[in-house]
Short mmCIF file of C-alpha atoms and ligand atoms in Angstrom, two decimals:
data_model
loop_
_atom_site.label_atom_id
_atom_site.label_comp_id
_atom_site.label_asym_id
_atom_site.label_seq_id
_atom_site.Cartn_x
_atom_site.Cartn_y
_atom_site.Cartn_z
CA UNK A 1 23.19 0.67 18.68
CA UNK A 2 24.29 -0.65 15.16
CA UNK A 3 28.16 -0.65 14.09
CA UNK A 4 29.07 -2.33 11.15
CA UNK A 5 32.81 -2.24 10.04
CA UNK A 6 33.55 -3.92 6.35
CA UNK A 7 30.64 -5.97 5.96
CA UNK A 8 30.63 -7.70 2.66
CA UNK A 9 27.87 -10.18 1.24
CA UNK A 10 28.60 -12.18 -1.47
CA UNK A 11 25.36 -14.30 -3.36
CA UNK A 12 26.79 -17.45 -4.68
CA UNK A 13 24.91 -19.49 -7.89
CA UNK A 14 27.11 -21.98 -9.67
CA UNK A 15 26.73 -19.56 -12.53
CA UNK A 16 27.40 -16.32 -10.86
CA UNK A 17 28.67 -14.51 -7.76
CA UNK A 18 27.03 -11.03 -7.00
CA UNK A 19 28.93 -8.98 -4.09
CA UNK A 20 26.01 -7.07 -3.05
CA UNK A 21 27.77 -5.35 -0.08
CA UNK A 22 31.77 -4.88 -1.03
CA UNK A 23 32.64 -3.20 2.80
CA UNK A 24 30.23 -1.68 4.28
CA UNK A 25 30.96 0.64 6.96
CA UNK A 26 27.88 1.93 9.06
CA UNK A 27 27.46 3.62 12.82
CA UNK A 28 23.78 4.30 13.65
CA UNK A 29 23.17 5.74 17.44
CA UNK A 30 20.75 5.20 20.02
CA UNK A 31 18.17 7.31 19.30
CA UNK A 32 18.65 8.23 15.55
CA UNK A 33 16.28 8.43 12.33
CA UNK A 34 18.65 7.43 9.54
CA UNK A 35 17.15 7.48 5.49
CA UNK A 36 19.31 4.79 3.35
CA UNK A 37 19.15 6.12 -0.70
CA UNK A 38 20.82 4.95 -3.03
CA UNK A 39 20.34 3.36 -7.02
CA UNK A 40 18.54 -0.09 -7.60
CA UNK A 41 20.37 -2.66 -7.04
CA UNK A 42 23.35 -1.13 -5.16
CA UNK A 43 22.21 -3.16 -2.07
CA UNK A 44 20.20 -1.38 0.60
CA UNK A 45 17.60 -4.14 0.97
CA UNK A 46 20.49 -6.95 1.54
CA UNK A 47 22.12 -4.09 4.40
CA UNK A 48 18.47 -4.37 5.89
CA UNK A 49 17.92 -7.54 6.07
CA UNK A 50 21.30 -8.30 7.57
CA UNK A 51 21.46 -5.48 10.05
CA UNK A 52 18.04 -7.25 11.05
CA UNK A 53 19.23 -10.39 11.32
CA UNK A 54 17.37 -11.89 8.32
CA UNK A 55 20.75 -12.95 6.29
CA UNK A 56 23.85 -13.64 6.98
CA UNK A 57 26.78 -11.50 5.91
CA UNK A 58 30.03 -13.19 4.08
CA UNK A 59 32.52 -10.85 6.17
CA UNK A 60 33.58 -8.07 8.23
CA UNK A 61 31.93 -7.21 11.82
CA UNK A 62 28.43 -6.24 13.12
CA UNK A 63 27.93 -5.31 16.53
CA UNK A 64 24.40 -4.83 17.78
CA UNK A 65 23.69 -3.17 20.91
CA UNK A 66 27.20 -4.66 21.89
CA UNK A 67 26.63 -7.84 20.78
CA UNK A 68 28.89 -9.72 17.91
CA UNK A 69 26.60 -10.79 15.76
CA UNK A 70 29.14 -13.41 13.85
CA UNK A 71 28.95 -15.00 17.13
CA UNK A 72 25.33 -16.06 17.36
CA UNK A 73 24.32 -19.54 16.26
CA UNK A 74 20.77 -19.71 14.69
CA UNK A 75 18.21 -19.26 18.00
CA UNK A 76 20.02 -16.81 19.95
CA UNK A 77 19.90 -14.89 16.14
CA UNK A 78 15.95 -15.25 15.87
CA UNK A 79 15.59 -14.39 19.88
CA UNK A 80 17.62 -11.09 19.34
CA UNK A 81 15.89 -10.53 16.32
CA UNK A 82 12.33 -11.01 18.22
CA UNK A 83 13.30 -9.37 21.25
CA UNK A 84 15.10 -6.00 19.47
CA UNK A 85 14.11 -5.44 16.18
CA UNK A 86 10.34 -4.49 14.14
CA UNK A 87 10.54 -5.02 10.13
CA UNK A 88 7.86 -3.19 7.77
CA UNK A 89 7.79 -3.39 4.62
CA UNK A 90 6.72 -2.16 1.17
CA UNK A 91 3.94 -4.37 0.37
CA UNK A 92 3.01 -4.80 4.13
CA UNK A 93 2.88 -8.42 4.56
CA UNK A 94 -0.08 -8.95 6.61
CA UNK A 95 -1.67 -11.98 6.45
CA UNK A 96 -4.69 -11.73 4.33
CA UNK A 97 -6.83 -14.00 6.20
CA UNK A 98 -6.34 -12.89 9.50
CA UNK A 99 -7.80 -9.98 10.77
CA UNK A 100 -6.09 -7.07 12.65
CA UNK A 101 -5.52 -8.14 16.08
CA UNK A 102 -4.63 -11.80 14.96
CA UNK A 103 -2.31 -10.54 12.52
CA UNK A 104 -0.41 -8.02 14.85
CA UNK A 105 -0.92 -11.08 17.30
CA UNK A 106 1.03 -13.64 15.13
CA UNK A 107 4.74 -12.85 15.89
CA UNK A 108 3.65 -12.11 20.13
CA UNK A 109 3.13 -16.16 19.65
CA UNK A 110 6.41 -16.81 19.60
CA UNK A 111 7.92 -14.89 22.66
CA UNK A 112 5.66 -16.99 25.26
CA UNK A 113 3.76 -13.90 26.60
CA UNK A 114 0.44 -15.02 28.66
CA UNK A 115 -2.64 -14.02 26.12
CA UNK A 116 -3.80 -11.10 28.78
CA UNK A 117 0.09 -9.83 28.04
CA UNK A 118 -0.36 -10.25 24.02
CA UNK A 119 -4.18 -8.77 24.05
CA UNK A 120 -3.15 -5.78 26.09
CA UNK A 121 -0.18 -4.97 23.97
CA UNK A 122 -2.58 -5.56 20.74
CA UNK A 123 -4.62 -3.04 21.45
CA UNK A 124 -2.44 -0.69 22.72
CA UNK A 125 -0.49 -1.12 19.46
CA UNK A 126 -3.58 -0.55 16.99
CA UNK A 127 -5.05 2.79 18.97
CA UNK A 128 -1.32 4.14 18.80
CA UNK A 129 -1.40 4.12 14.93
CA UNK A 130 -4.85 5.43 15.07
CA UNK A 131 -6.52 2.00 14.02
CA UNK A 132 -8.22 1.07 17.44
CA UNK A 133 -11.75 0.93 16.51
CA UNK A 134 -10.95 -1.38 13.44
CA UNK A 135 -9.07 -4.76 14.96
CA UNK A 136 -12.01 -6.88 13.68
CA UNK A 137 -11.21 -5.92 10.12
CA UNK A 138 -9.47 -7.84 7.52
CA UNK A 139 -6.40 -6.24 5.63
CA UNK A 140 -8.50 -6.16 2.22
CA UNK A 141 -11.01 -4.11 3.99
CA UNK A 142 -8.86 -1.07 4.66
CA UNK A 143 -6.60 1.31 2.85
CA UNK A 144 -3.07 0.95 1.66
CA UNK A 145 -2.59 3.88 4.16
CA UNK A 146 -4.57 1.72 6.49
CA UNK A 147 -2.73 -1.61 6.13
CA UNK A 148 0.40 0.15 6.31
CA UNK A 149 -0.21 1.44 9.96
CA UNK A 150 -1.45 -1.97 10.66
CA UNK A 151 1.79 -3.64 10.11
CA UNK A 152 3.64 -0.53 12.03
CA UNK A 153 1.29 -1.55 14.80
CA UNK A 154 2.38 -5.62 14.49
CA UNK A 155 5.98 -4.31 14.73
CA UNK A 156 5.68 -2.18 17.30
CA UNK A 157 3.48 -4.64 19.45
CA UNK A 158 6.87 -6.39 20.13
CA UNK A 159 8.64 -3.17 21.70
CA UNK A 160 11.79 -2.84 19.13
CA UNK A 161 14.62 -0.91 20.29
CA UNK A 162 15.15 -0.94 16.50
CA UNK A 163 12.39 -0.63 13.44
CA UNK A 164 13.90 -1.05 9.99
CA UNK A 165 11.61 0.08 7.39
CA UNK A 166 12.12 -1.44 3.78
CA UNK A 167 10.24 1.82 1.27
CA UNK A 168 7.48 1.73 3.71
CA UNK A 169 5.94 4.49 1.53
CA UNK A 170 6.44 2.46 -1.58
CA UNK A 171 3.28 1.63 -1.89
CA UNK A 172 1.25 4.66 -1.41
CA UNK A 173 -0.11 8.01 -2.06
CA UNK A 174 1.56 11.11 -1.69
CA UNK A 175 -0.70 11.92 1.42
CA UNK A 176 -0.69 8.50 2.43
CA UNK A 177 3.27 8.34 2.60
CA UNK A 178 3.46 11.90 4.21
CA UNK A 179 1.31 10.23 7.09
CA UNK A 180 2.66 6.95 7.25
CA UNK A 181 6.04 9.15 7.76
CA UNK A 182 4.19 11.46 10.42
CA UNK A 183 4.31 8.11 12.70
CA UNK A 184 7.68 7.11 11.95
CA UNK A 185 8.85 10.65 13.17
CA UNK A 186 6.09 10.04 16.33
CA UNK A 187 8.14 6.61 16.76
CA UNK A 188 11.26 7.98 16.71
CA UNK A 189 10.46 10.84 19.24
CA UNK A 190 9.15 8.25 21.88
CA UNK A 191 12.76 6.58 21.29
CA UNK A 192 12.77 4.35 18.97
CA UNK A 193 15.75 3.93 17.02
CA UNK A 194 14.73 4.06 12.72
CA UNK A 195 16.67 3.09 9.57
CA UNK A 196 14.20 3.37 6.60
CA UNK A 197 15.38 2.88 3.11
CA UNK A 198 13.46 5.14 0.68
CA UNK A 199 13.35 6.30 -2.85
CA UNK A 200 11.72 9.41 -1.94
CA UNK A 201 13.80 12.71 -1.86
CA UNK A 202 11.56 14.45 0.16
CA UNK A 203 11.07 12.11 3.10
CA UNK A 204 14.49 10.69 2.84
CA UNK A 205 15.46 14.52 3.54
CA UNK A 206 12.94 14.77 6.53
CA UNK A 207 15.31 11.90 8.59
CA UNK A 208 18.13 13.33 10.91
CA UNK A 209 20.24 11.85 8.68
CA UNK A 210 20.80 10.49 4.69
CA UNK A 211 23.47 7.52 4.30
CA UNK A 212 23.69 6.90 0.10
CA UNK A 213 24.69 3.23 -0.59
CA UNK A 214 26.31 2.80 -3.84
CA UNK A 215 27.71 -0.37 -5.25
CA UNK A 216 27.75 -2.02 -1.84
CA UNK A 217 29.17 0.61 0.36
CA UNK A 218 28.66 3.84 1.72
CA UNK A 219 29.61 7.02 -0.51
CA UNK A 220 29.98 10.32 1.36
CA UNK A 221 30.71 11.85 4.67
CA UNK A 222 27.18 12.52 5.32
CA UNK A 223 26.81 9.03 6.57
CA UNK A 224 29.15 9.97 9.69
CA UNK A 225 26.65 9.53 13.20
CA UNK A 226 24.54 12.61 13.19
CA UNK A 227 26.68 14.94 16.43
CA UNK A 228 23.23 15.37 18.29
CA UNK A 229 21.33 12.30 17.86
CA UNK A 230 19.72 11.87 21.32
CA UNK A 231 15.95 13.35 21.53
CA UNK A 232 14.48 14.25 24.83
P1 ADP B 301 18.65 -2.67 -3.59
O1 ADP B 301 17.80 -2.96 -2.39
O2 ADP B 301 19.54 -1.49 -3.41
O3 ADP B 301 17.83 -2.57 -4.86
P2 ADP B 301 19.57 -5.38 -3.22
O4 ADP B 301 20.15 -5.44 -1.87
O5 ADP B 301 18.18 -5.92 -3.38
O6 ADP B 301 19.65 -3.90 -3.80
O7 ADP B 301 20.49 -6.18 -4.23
C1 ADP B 301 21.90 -5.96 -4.33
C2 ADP B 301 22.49 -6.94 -5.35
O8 ADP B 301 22.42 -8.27 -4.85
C3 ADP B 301 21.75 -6.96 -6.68
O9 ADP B 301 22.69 -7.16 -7.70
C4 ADP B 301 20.84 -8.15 -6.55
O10 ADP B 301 20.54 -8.69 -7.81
C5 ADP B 301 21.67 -9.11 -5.71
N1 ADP B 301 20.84 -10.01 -4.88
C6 ADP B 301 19.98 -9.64 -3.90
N2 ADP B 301 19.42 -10.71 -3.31
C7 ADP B 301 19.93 -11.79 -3.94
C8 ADP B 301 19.77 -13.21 -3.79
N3 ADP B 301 18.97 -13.74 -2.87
N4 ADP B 301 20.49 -14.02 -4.61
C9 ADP B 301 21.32 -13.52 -5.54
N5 ADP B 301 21.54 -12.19 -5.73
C10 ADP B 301 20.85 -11.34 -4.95
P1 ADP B 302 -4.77 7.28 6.68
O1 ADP B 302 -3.84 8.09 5.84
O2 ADP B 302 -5.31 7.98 7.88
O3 ADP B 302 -4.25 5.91 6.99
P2 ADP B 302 -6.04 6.55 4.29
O4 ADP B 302 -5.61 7.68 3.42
O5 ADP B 302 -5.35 5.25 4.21
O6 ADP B 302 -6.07 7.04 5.81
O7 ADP B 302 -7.58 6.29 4.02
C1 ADP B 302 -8.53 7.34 4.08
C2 ADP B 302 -9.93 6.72 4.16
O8 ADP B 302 -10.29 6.13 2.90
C3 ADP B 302 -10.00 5.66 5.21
O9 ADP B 302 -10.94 6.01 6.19
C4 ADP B 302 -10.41 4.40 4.49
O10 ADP B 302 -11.50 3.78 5.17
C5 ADP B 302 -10.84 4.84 3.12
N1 ADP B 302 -10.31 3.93 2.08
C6 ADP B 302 -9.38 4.25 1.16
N2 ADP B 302 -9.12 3.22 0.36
C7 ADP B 302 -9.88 2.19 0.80
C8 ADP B 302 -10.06 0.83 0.39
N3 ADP B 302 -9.37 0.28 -0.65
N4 ADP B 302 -10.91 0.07 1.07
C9 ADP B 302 -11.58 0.59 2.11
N5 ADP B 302 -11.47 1.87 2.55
C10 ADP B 302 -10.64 2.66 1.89
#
């Protein structure tokens, strides 16, 4: 699904050059649940947001679902992005002002479905994480538990083959988070394909598998593709 082979990033400012990712070398399967740990600052969220196609890396290679990313020019990198990957986030990023069904709506706008397509998906989206009767409300109206599910909902509306998940719990409760992660593990088992990046020991350890970033690459041989990976 994911194979990256030496990726470096390097942040330029006329002051300063940061290598945030020094050669990073990452295989994720079809299939797999994958926790990224690792100390602040050693550069998990730049690995997300390039292995979803947010940033561009400086060097080395990244293959997604066979396809050279380094290759791409700008659209056909936002139409895989659309088409293959769901983001969520710490803070959830829903749009304050719109409610539920318009917010998990808003990215459905851009892949030219008919509106019967978009309001179908919608729906089915927001009863799968459990939030069916509430598509009327507003994001301030509901929990942080709440919003969170919402904005697994707006991802998942778009049928990823991949969800990357930025400390999704960041942001919540103990109980919250152990729920939040409940769906992850439901997403996962109905074949999604999940790379979360989390401070938490204990969830990080309920993933198939723990890569540990560290300075911009990957430290131990725990990282290596899990040998079972594939779920029924
Ligand atoms: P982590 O998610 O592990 O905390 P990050 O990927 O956010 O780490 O950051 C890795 C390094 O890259 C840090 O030194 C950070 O300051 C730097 N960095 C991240 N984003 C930028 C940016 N847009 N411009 C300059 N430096 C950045
Ligand atoms: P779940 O874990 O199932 O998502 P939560 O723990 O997020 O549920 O929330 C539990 C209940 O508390 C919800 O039914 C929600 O309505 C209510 N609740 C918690 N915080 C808020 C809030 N800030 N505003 C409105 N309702 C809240």
């Amino acid at each position: 699904m994911l194979h990256m082979q030496g990726v470096t990033k390097v942040y330029r400012t006329e002051l300063v050059e940061t290598h945030a990712l020094r050669s990073l070398d990452l295989h994720v399967r079809d299939g797999e649940f994958v926790a990224v740990t690792g100390p602040s600052g050693s550069g998990k969220t730049t690995f997300l947001n390039i292995a979803g196609l947010l940033e561009e890396f400086t060097g080395g290679s990244y293959l997604l679902d066979g396809e050279d990313v380094s290759k791409l020019g700008d659209d056909a990198r936002s139409k895989l992005r659309n088409r293959k990957i769901g983001f969520i986030f710490q803070s959830f990023n829903l749009i304050p002002d719109l409610n539920l069904f318009d917010n998990v709506d808003a990215p459905l706008r851009y892949r030219g479905m008919s509106s019967s397509e978009r309001r179908q998906r919608i729906e089915e989206a927001l009863t799968r994480v459990g939030l069916g009767s509430r598509m009327r409300h507003y994001p301030s109206e509901l929990s942080g538990g709440q919003q969170q599910r919402a904005a697994i909902a707006r991802a998942l509306a778009g049928s990823p083959r991949l969800l990357l998940a930025d400390e999704p719990t960041g942001n919540l409760d103990s109980q919250m988070a152990r729920s939040v992660m409940e769906l992850l593990e439901e997403i996962n088992s109905q074949g999604t394909t999940i790379i979360m990046v989390t401070h938490d020991p204990e969830l990080a350890a309920r993933a198939q598998r723990n890569v540990h970033i560290v300075d911009g690459m990957v430290t131990d041989l725990r990282s290596e593709p899990a040998l079972v990976s594939a779920r029924p």
